[in-house]
């Protein structure tokens, strides 16, 4: 954003005596002199609910679809819409969220953003019809973009360069905790057998609604936690509010060291005010953001941008779609095996596709006969899906596999190289997805889907790293933003197409996902190669 286009200043050597009163210093020197201590530890704790809330914005929906199917009358397309609405909301507000954080301040967006998100999620837990739940999940996606953008900026702006990378690693760990906690919470809450009614039965509250309510708790905790944190000092400096920024530096210094704030060695700050950002309004920030993005679409960068965003789109269509639909697929298979007698050793075991085709509709061939005088009518009866421990254990295993893949990604990139690793992962993921069509049971589906999630996760994560090799420094942040937004579009597309193709036949979704991975591998081969010439990064085709 424009307010980050700051005048550069040379930071004093970190080895200087911190007790000596210093003249005007830049942000990096000022934040370094605050030390590392209690303030940073408290922030580490605040990151836990804030990071989990990002995961809880979309993941719980995939676990409530089976138990809510009959009550809300959900079709396959309804389920796809519910899975994708959060991402659709994020797409609509990605740029606006960043601009608001740059205009109103990080703390303001963090506190009020998480508060509004909490209200929306609490309200969604009382949804009685599917379209109301759809609207709330869309609004949840719209609102969550603001706090997420503000959180990413805030973490960078209250840490020195030495600790900045580490804090983002911690955020990645929190995301992993969130991914694991969702199926664990679902396993604890959804099997609870209770049903409360209010207002003469017009409002029903049961276990899957309780899960949605519980998933709003991290946002509320994050909202309350960030009330006690100061505004970002870098944001204040970019707005020309040096005295307020200095006061924040002093408070961080006092908390970290235990010394009196007046002993903070810095007495004044350099003017890092962005000429374009100072005193401007929200509309100006949007125009400024567009001016920053415009060079991305210049002829020199357009091909690489289209190539990388296409890879991100395909990778998200693959990994995100199957990951969000896995609880539903496991529940469908368990339902089939419960409805049908065990297969004897002499009989061929039905394929996964056969089981999915039989159980994909809520009536599942179960009917009841209603007799009215001499007229008999056969009416389909919605039978709830079977949600036993196997469904949740399998989902936890898939989530764990994805986490292991993310932790391995960095080491594998250094050992193999980005392009080779991406090609291998996308080809392997496409092969696993194709093999899913011939899987014979839940174990086969679990094994293949786990490998698929691992490979596609590594490939998708590496896409963002490729941006470093293909864009100059001043365009990388915008390139990452556009790439991530394209990935969310892929998530919406994949989650909408999955049920449409599944309605036609079991083979369709697997062809879509497998083909997306293979196309990603082909596009990866077309990526330019980065070379360092004379100390400068040069992109060659």
PDB file of C-alpha atoms in Angstrom, residues 178-385:
ATOM      1  CA  UNK A 178      -6.466 -24.607  13.388  1.00  0.00           C
ATOM      2  CA  UNK A 179      -6.582 -27.218  10.626  1.00  0.00           C
ATOM      3  CA  UNK A 180      -6.236 -30.029  13.148  1.00  0.00           C
ATOM      4  CA  UNK A 181      -8.629 -28.564  15.711  1.00  0.00           C
ATOM      5  CA  UNK A 182     -11.611 -28.312  13.329  1.00  0.00           C
ATOM      6  CA  UNK A 183     -12.106 -32.092  12.821  1.00  0.00           C
ATOM      7  CA  UNK A 184     -11.329 -32.663  16.505  1.00  0.00           C
ATOM      8  CA  UNK A 185     -14.012 -30.174  17.551  1.00  0.00           C
ATOM      9  CA  UNK A 186     -16.445 -31.673  15.052  1.00  0.00           C
ATOM     10  CA  UNK A 187     -15.782 -35.129  16.496  1.00  0.00           C
ATOM     11  CA  UNK A 188     -16.517 -33.879  20.012  1.00  0.00           C
ATOM     12  CA  UNK A 189     -19.576 -31.752  19.242  1.00  0.00           C
ATOM     13  CA  UNK A 190     -21.558 -33.139  16.288  1.00  0.00           C
ATOM     14  CA  UNK A 191     -22.241 -36.614  17.800  1.00  0.00           C
ATOM     15  CA  UNK A 192     -23.937 -34.918  20.795  1.00  0.00           C
ATOM     16  CA  UNK A 193     -27.571 -35.944  20.701  1.00  0.00           C
ATOM     17  CA  UNK A 194     -29.625 -32.907  21.678  1.00  0.00           C
ATOM     18  CA  UNK A 195     -32.181 -30.616  20.071  1.00  0.00           C
ATOM     19  CA  UNK A 196     -33.454 -27.421  21.652  1.00  0.00           C
ATOM     20  CA  UNK A 197     -36.434 -25.532  20.248  1.00  0.00           C
ATOM     21  CA  UNK A 198     -37.433 -21.919  20.854  1.00  0.00           C
ATOM     22  CA  UNK A 199     -40.389 -19.722  19.927  1.00  0.00           C
ATOM     23  CA  UNK A 200     -42.813 -22.572  19.462  1.00  0.00           C
ATOM     24  CA  UNK A 201     -40.425 -24.695  17.390  1.00  0.00           C
ATOM     25  CA  UNK A 202     -39.570 -21.986  14.835  1.00  0.00           C
ATOM     26  CA  UNK A 203     -35.945 -21.865  16.033  1.00  0.00           C
ATOM     27  CA  UNK A 204     -33.982 -25.095  16.402  1.00  0.00           C
ATOM     28  CA  UNK A 205     -30.556 -25.383  17.993  1.00  0.00           C
ATOM     29  CA  UNK A 206     -28.644 -28.660  17.798  1.00  0.00           C
ATOM     30  CA  UNK A 207     -25.108 -30.051  17.661  1.00  0.00           C
ATOM     31  CA  UNK A 208     -23.992 -28.797  14.230  1.00  0.00           C
ATOM     32  CA  UNK A 209     -25.156 -25.306  15.141  1.00  0.00           C
ATOM     33  CA  UNK A 210     -23.227 -25.593  18.387  1.00  0.00           C
ATOM     34  CA  UNK A 211     -20.095 -26.300  16.334  1.00  0.00           C
ATOM     35  CA  UNK A 212     -20.583 -23.052  14.403  1.00  0.00           C
ATOM     36  CA  UNK A 213     -21.111 -21.192  17.675  1.00  0.00           C
ATOM     37  CA  UNK A 214     -17.935 -22.631  19.220  1.00  0.00           C
ATOM     38  CA  UNK A 215     -15.948 -21.687  16.117  1.00  0.00           C
ATOM     39  CA  UNK A 216     -16.822 -18.030  16.740  1.00  0.00           C
ATOM     40  CA  UNK A 217     -15.020 -18.033  20.105  1.00  0.00           C
ATOM     41  CA  UNK A 218     -11.467 -17.492  18.711  1.00  0.00           C
ATOM     42  CA  UNK A 219     -12.628 -14.315  16.940  1.00  0.00           C
ATOM     43  CA  UNK A 220     -14.107 -12.941  20.149  1.00  0.00           C
ATOM     44  CA  UNK A 221     -10.902 -13.736  22.065  1.00  0.00           C
ATOM     45  CA  UNK A 222      -8.800 -12.094  19.317  1.00  0.00           C
ATOM     46  CA  UNK A 223     -11.014  -9.005  19.441  1.00  0.00           C
ATOM     47  CA  UNK A 224     -10.574  -8.648  23.205  1.00  0.00           C
ATOM     48  CA  UNK A 225      -6.842  -9.419  23.043  1.00  0.00           C
ATOM     49  CA  UNK A 226      -6.006  -6.724  20.478  1.00  0.00           C
ATOM     50  CA  UNK A 227      -7.846  -4.108  22.523  1.00  0.00           C
ATOM     51  CA  UNK A 228      -4.839  -4.176  24.847  1.00  0.00           C
ATOM     52  CA  UNK A 229      -2.231  -3.769  22.101  1.00  0.00           C
ATOM     53  CA  UNK A 230      -1.097  -0.381  20.781  1.00  0.00           C
ATOM     54  CA  UNK A 231      -1.476   0.861  17.230  1.00  0.00           C
ATOM     55  CA  UNK A 232       1.312  -0.121  14.840  1.00  0.00           C
ATOM     56  CA  UNK A 233       4.157   2.396  15.295  1.00  0.00           C
ATOM     57  CA  UNK A 234       5.091   2.088  11.644  1.00  0.00           C
ATOM     58  CA  UNK A 235       1.542   2.989  10.607  1.00  0.00           C
ATOM     59  CA  UNK A 236       1.687   6.053  12.869  1.00  0.00           C
ATOM     60  CA  UNK A 237       5.037   7.096  11.388  1.00  0.00           C
ATOM     61  CA  UNK A 238       3.684   6.729   7.859  1.00  0.00           C
ATOM     62  CA  UNK A 239       0.888   9.139   8.794  1.00  0.00           C
ATOM     63  CA  UNK A 240       3.278  11.728  10.215  1.00  0.00           C
ATOM     64  CA  UNK A 241       2.288  11.001  13.839  1.00  0.00           C
ATOM     65  CA  UNK A 242       5.844  10.681  15.148  1.00  0.00           C
ATOM     66  CA  UNK A 243       5.034  11.601  18.766  1.00  0.00           C
ATOM     67  CA  UNK A 244       2.332   8.942  19.012  1.00  0.00           C
ATOM     68  CA  UNK A 245       4.699   6.405  17.447  1.00  0.00           C
ATOM     69  CA  UNK A 246       7.432   7.339  19.924  1.00  0.00           C
ATOM     70  CA  UNK A 247       4.991   6.829  22.785  1.00  0.00           C
ATOM     71  CA  UNK A 248       4.232   3.322  21.448  1.00  0.00           C
ATOM     72  CA  UNK A 249       7.947   2.517  21.179  1.00  0.00           C
ATOM     73  CA  UNK A 250       8.415   3.635  24.787  1.00  0.00           C
ATOM     74  CA  UNK A 251       5.557   1.451  26.034  1.00  0.00           C
ATOM     75  CA  UNK A 252       6.933  -1.614  24.217  1.00  0.00           C
ATOM     76  CA  UNK A 253      10.416  -0.874  25.578  1.00  0.00           C
ATOM     77  CA  UNK A 254       9.113  -0.535  29.135  1.00  0.00           C
ATOM     78  CA  UNK A 255       7.157  -3.802  28.944  1.00  0.00           C
ATOM     79  CA  UNK A 256      10.046  -5.736  27.406  1.00  0.00           C
ATOM     80  CA  UNK A 257      12.831  -4.449  29.658  1.00  0.00           C
ATOM     81  CA  UNK A 258      11.041  -3.450  32.855  1.00  0.00           C
ATOM     82  CA  UNK A 259      12.673  -0.019  32.683  1.00  0.00           C
ATOM     83  CA  UNK A 260      10.886   3.317  32.891  1.00  0.00           C
ATOM     84  CA  UNK A 261       9.584   4.523  29.488  1.00  0.00           C
ATOM     85  CA  UNK A 262      11.634   7.732  29.779  1.00  0.00           C
ATOM     86  CA  UNK A 263      14.853   5.688  29.722  1.00  0.00           C
ATOM     87  CA  UNK A 264      14.129   4.638  26.134  1.00  0.00           C
ATOM     88  CA  UNK A 265      17.214   5.926  24.275  1.00  0.00           C
ATOM     89  CA  UNK A 266      15.356   7.288  21.243  1.00  0.00           C
ATOM     90  CA  UNK A 267      14.086  10.844  21.671  1.00  0.00           C
ATOM     91  CA  UNK A 268      12.925  11.577  18.123  1.00  0.00           C
ATOM     92  CA  UNK A 269      12.049   9.750  14.925  1.00  0.00           C
ATOM     93  CA  UNK A 270      12.853  10.519  11.313  1.00  0.00           C
ATOM     94  CA  UNK A 271      10.033  11.599   9.045  1.00  0.00           C
ATOM     95  CA  UNK A 272       8.956   8.459   7.190  1.00  0.00           C
ATOM     96  CA  UNK A 273       5.678   9.960   6.064  1.00  0.00           C
ATOM     97  CA  UNK A 274       4.515   8.788   2.670  1.00  0.00           C
ATOM     98  CA  UNK A 275       3.667  11.903   0.661  1.00  0.00           C
ATOM     99  CA  UNK A 276       0.789  10.127  -1.048  1.00  0.00           C
ATOM    100  CA  UNK A 277      -0.608   8.494   2.090  1.00  0.00           C
ATOM    101  CA  UNK A 278      -0.503  11.383   4.516  1.00  0.00           C
ATOM    102  CA  UNK A 279      -3.883  12.886   5.198  1.00  0.00           C
ATOM    103  CA  UNK A 280      -5.624  11.117   2.332  1.00  0.00           C
ATOM    104  CA  UNK A 281      -8.960   9.386   2.379  1.00  0.00           C
ATOM    105  CA  UNK A 282     -10.137   5.882   1.530  1.00  0.00           C
ATOM    106  CA  UNK A 283     -10.899   6.668  -2.129  1.00  0.00           C
ATOM    107  CA  UNK A 284      -7.383   8.010  -2.559  1.00  0.00           C
ATOM    108  CA  UNK A 285      -5.965   4.825  -1.051  1.00  0.00           C
ATOM    109  CA  UNK A 286      -7.881   2.753  -3.625  1.00  0.00           C
ATOM    110  CA  UNK A 287      -6.500   4.890  -6.449  1.00  0.00           C
ATOM    111  CA  UNK A 288      -3.035   4.588  -5.001  1.00  0.00           C
ATOM    112  CA  UNK A 289      -3.401   0.815  -4.782  1.00  0.00           C
ATOM    113  CA  UNK A 290      -4.392   0.677  -8.436  1.00  0.00           C
ATOM    114  CA  UNK A 291      -1.338   2.750  -9.410  1.00  0.00           C
ATOM    115  CA  UNK A 292       0.832   0.243  -7.564  1.00  0.00           C
ATOM    116  CA  UNK A 293      -0.832  -2.675  -9.345  1.00  0.00           C
ATOM    117  CA  UNK A 294      -0.716  -1.129 -12.810  1.00  0.00           C
ATOM    118  CA  UNK A 295       2.926  -2.101 -13.563  1.00  0.00           C
ATOM    119  CA  UNK A 296       1.973  -5.747 -12.989  1.00  0.00           C
ATOM    120  CA  UNK A 297      -0.092  -5.629 -16.167  1.00  0.00           C
ATOM    121  CA  UNK A 298       2.642  -4.097 -18.300  1.00  0.00           C
ATOM    122  CA  UNK A 299       3.777  -6.181 -21.248  1.00  0.00           C
ATOM    123  CA  UNK A 300       7.051  -7.133 -19.526  1.00  0.00           C
ATOM    124  CA  UNK A 301       5.220  -8.709 -16.560  1.00  0.00           C
ATOM    125  CA  UNK A 302       1.839  -9.763 -17.965  1.00  0.00           C
ATOM    126  CA  UNK A 303       2.891 -13.180 -19.310  1.00  0.00           C
ATOM    127  CA  UNK A 304       4.541 -14.225 -16.048  1.00  0.00           C
ATOM    128  CA  UNK A 305       1.584 -12.916 -14.033  1.00  0.00           C
ATOM    129  CA  UNK A 306      -0.916 -14.860 -16.152  1.00  0.00           C
ATOM    130  CA  UNK A 307       1.223 -17.989 -15.940  1.00  0.00           C
ATOM    131  CA  UNK A 308       1.645 -17.906 -12.160  1.00  0.00           C
ATOM    132  CA  UNK A 309      -1.984 -17.004 -11.440  1.00  0.00           C
ATOM    133  CA  UNK A 310      -3.140 -19.808 -13.744  1.00  0.00           C
ATOM    134  CA  UNK A 311      -0.995 -22.281 -11.810  1.00  0.00           C
ATOM    135  CA  UNK A 312      -2.397 -20.982  -8.522  1.00  0.00           C
ATOM    136  CA  UNK A 313      -5.944 -21.220  -9.885  1.00  0.00           C
ATOM    137  CA  UNK A 314      -5.472 -24.839 -10.968  1.00  0.00           C
ATOM    138  CA  UNK A 315      -3.673 -25.818  -7.767  1.00  0.00           C
ATOM    139  CA  UNK A 316      -6.489 -24.425  -5.631  1.00  0.00           C
ATOM    140  CA  UNK A 317      -9.175 -26.029  -7.788  1.00  0.00           C
ATOM    141  CA  UNK A 318      -7.461 -29.334  -7.036  1.00  0.00           C
ATOM    142  CA  UNK A 319      -6.345 -29.214  -3.434  1.00  0.00           C
ATOM    143  CA  UNK A 320      -9.053 -27.015  -1.931  1.00  0.00           C
ATOM    144  CA  UNK A 321     -12.017 -28.741  -3.577  1.00  0.00           C
ATOM    145  CA  UNK A 322     -11.101 -32.267  -2.582  1.00  0.00           C
ATOM    146  CA  UNK A 323      -9.965 -31.191   0.901  1.00  0.00           C
ATOM    147  CA  UNK A 324     -13.292 -29.504   1.711  1.00  0.00           C
ATOM    148  CA  UNK A 325     -15.333 -32.355   0.247  1.00  0.00           C
ATOM    149  CA  UNK A 326     -13.445 -35.161   1.998  1.00  0.00           C
ATOM    150  CA  UNK A 327     -15.660 -35.243   5.157  1.00  0.00           C
ATOM    151  CA  UNK A 328     -18.726 -35.475   2.908  1.00  0.00           C
ATOM    152  CA  UNK A 329     -17.199 -38.286   0.822  1.00  0.00           C
ATOM    153  CA  UNK A 330     -16.154 -40.250   3.927  1.00  0.00           C
ATOM    154  CA  UNK A 331     -19.671 -39.855   5.365  1.00  0.00           C
ATOM    155  CA  UNK A 332     -21.251 -41.069   2.094  1.00  0.00           C
ATOM    156  CA  UNK A 333     -19.100 -44.207   2.091  1.00  0.00           C
ATOM    157  CA  UNK A 334     -19.851 -44.946   5.746  1.00  0.00           C
ATOM    158  CA  UNK A 335     -23.552 -44.477   5.010  1.00  0.00           C
ATOM    159  CA  UNK A 336     -23.401 -46.965   2.136  1.00  0.00           C
ATOM    160  CA  UNK A 337     -21.605 -49.572   4.223  1.00  0.00           C
ATOM    161  CA  UNK A 338     -24.164 -49.154   7.008  1.00  0.00           C
ATOM    162  CA  UNK A 339     -27.123 -49.492   4.633  1.00  0.00           C
ATOM    163  CA  UNK A 340     -25.774 -52.610   2.914  1.00  0.00           C
ATOM    164  CA  UNK A 341     -24.835 -55.987   4.328  1.00  0.00           C
ATOM    165  CA  UNK A 342     -21.121 -56.789   4.579  1.00  0.00           C
ATOM    166  CA  UNK A 343     -19.639 -58.173   1.382  1.00  0.00           C
ATOM    167  CA  UNK A 344     -18.605 -61.831   1.554  1.00  0.00           C
ATOM    168  CA  UNK A 345     -15.100 -62.795   0.505  1.00  0.00           C
ATOM    169  CA  UNK A 346     -16.454 -64.426  -2.679  1.00  0.00           C
ATOM    170  CA  UNK A 347     -18.143 -61.206  -3.842  1.00  0.00           C
ATOM    171  CA  UNK A 348     -16.427 -58.268  -5.511  1.00  0.00           C
ATOM    172  CA  UNK A 349     -16.251 -55.226  -3.264  1.00  0.00           C
ATOM    173  CA  UNK A 350     -18.091 -52.221  -4.740  1.00  0.00           C
ATOM    174  CA  UNK A 351     -15.877 -49.380  -5.873  1.00  0.00           C
ATOM    175  CA  UNK A 352     -15.831 -45.994  -4.171  1.00  0.00           C
ATOM    176  CA  UNK A 353     -17.599 -44.507  -7.171  1.00  0.00           C
ATOM    177  CA  UNK A 354     -20.418 -47.042  -6.911  1.00  0.00           C
ATOM    178  CA  UNK A 355     -20.914 -46.186  -3.226  1.00  0.00           C
ATOM    179  CA  UNK A 356     -20.877 -42.438  -3.948  1.00  0.00           C
ATOM    180  CA  UNK A 357     -23.412 -42.782  -6.764  1.00  0.00           C
ATOM    181  CA  UNK A 358     -25.816 -44.675  -4.489  1.00  0.00           C
ATOM    182  CA  UNK A 359     -25.573 -42.288  -1.525  1.00  0.00           C
ATOM    183  CA  UNK A 360     -25.189 -38.878  -3.193  1.00  0.00           C
ATOM    184  CA  UNK A 361     -28.898 -38.019  -2.795  1.00  0.00           C
ATOM    185  CA  UNK A 362     -30.564 -37.516   0.563  1.00  0.00           C
ATOM    186  CA  UNK A 363     -33.429 -39.965  -0.143  1.00  0.00           C
ATOM    187  CA  UNK A 364     -30.902 -42.765  -0.843  1.00  0.00           C
ATOM    188  CA  UNK A 365     -33.647 -44.985  -2.275  1.00  0.00           C
ATOM    189  CA  UNK A 366     -35.489 -45.053   1.056  1.00  0.00           C
ATOM    190  CA  UNK A 367     -39.228 -44.426   0.628  1.00  0.00           C
ATOM    191  CA  UNK A 368     -42.375 -44.554   2.665  1.00  0.00           C
ATOM    192  CA  UNK A 369     -45.877 -45.350   1.443  1.00  0.00           C
ATOM    193  CA  UNK A 370     -48.673 -42.949   2.456  1.00  0.00           C
ATOM    194  CA  UNK A 371     -52.184 -44.364   1.974  1.00  0.00           C
ATOM    195  CA  UNK A 372     -55.162 -42.037   1.680  1.00  0.00           C
ATOM    196  CA  UNK A 373     -58.253 -44.146   1.170  1.00  0.00           C
ATOM    197  CA  UNK A 374     -57.612 -46.073  -2.052  1.00  0.00           C
ATOM    198  CA  UNK A 375     -54.698 -43.881  -3.202  1.00  0.00           C
ATOM    199  CA  UNK A 376     -51.139 -44.840  -2.246  1.00  0.00           C
ATOM    200  CA  UNK A 377     -48.280 -42.414  -2.693  1.00  0.00           C
ATOM    201  CA  UNK A 378     -44.586 -43.256  -2.479  1.00  0.00           C
ATOM    202  CA  UNK A 379     -42.710 -40.381  -0.834  1.00  0.00           C
ATOM    203  CA  UNK A 380     -38.873 -40.274  -0.570  1.00  0.00           C
ATOM    204  CA  UNK A 381     -37.642 -39.958   2.996  1.00  0.00           C
ATOM    205  CA  UNK A 382     -34.459 -38.106   3.823  1.00  0.00           C
ATOM    206  CA  UNK A 383     -32.133 -40.337   5.806  1.00  0.00           C
ATOM    207  CA  UNK A 384     -29.284 -38.722   7.679  1.00  0.00           C
ATOM    208  CA  UNK A 385     -25.729 -39.705   6.797  1.00  0.00           C
TER     209      UNK A 385
END
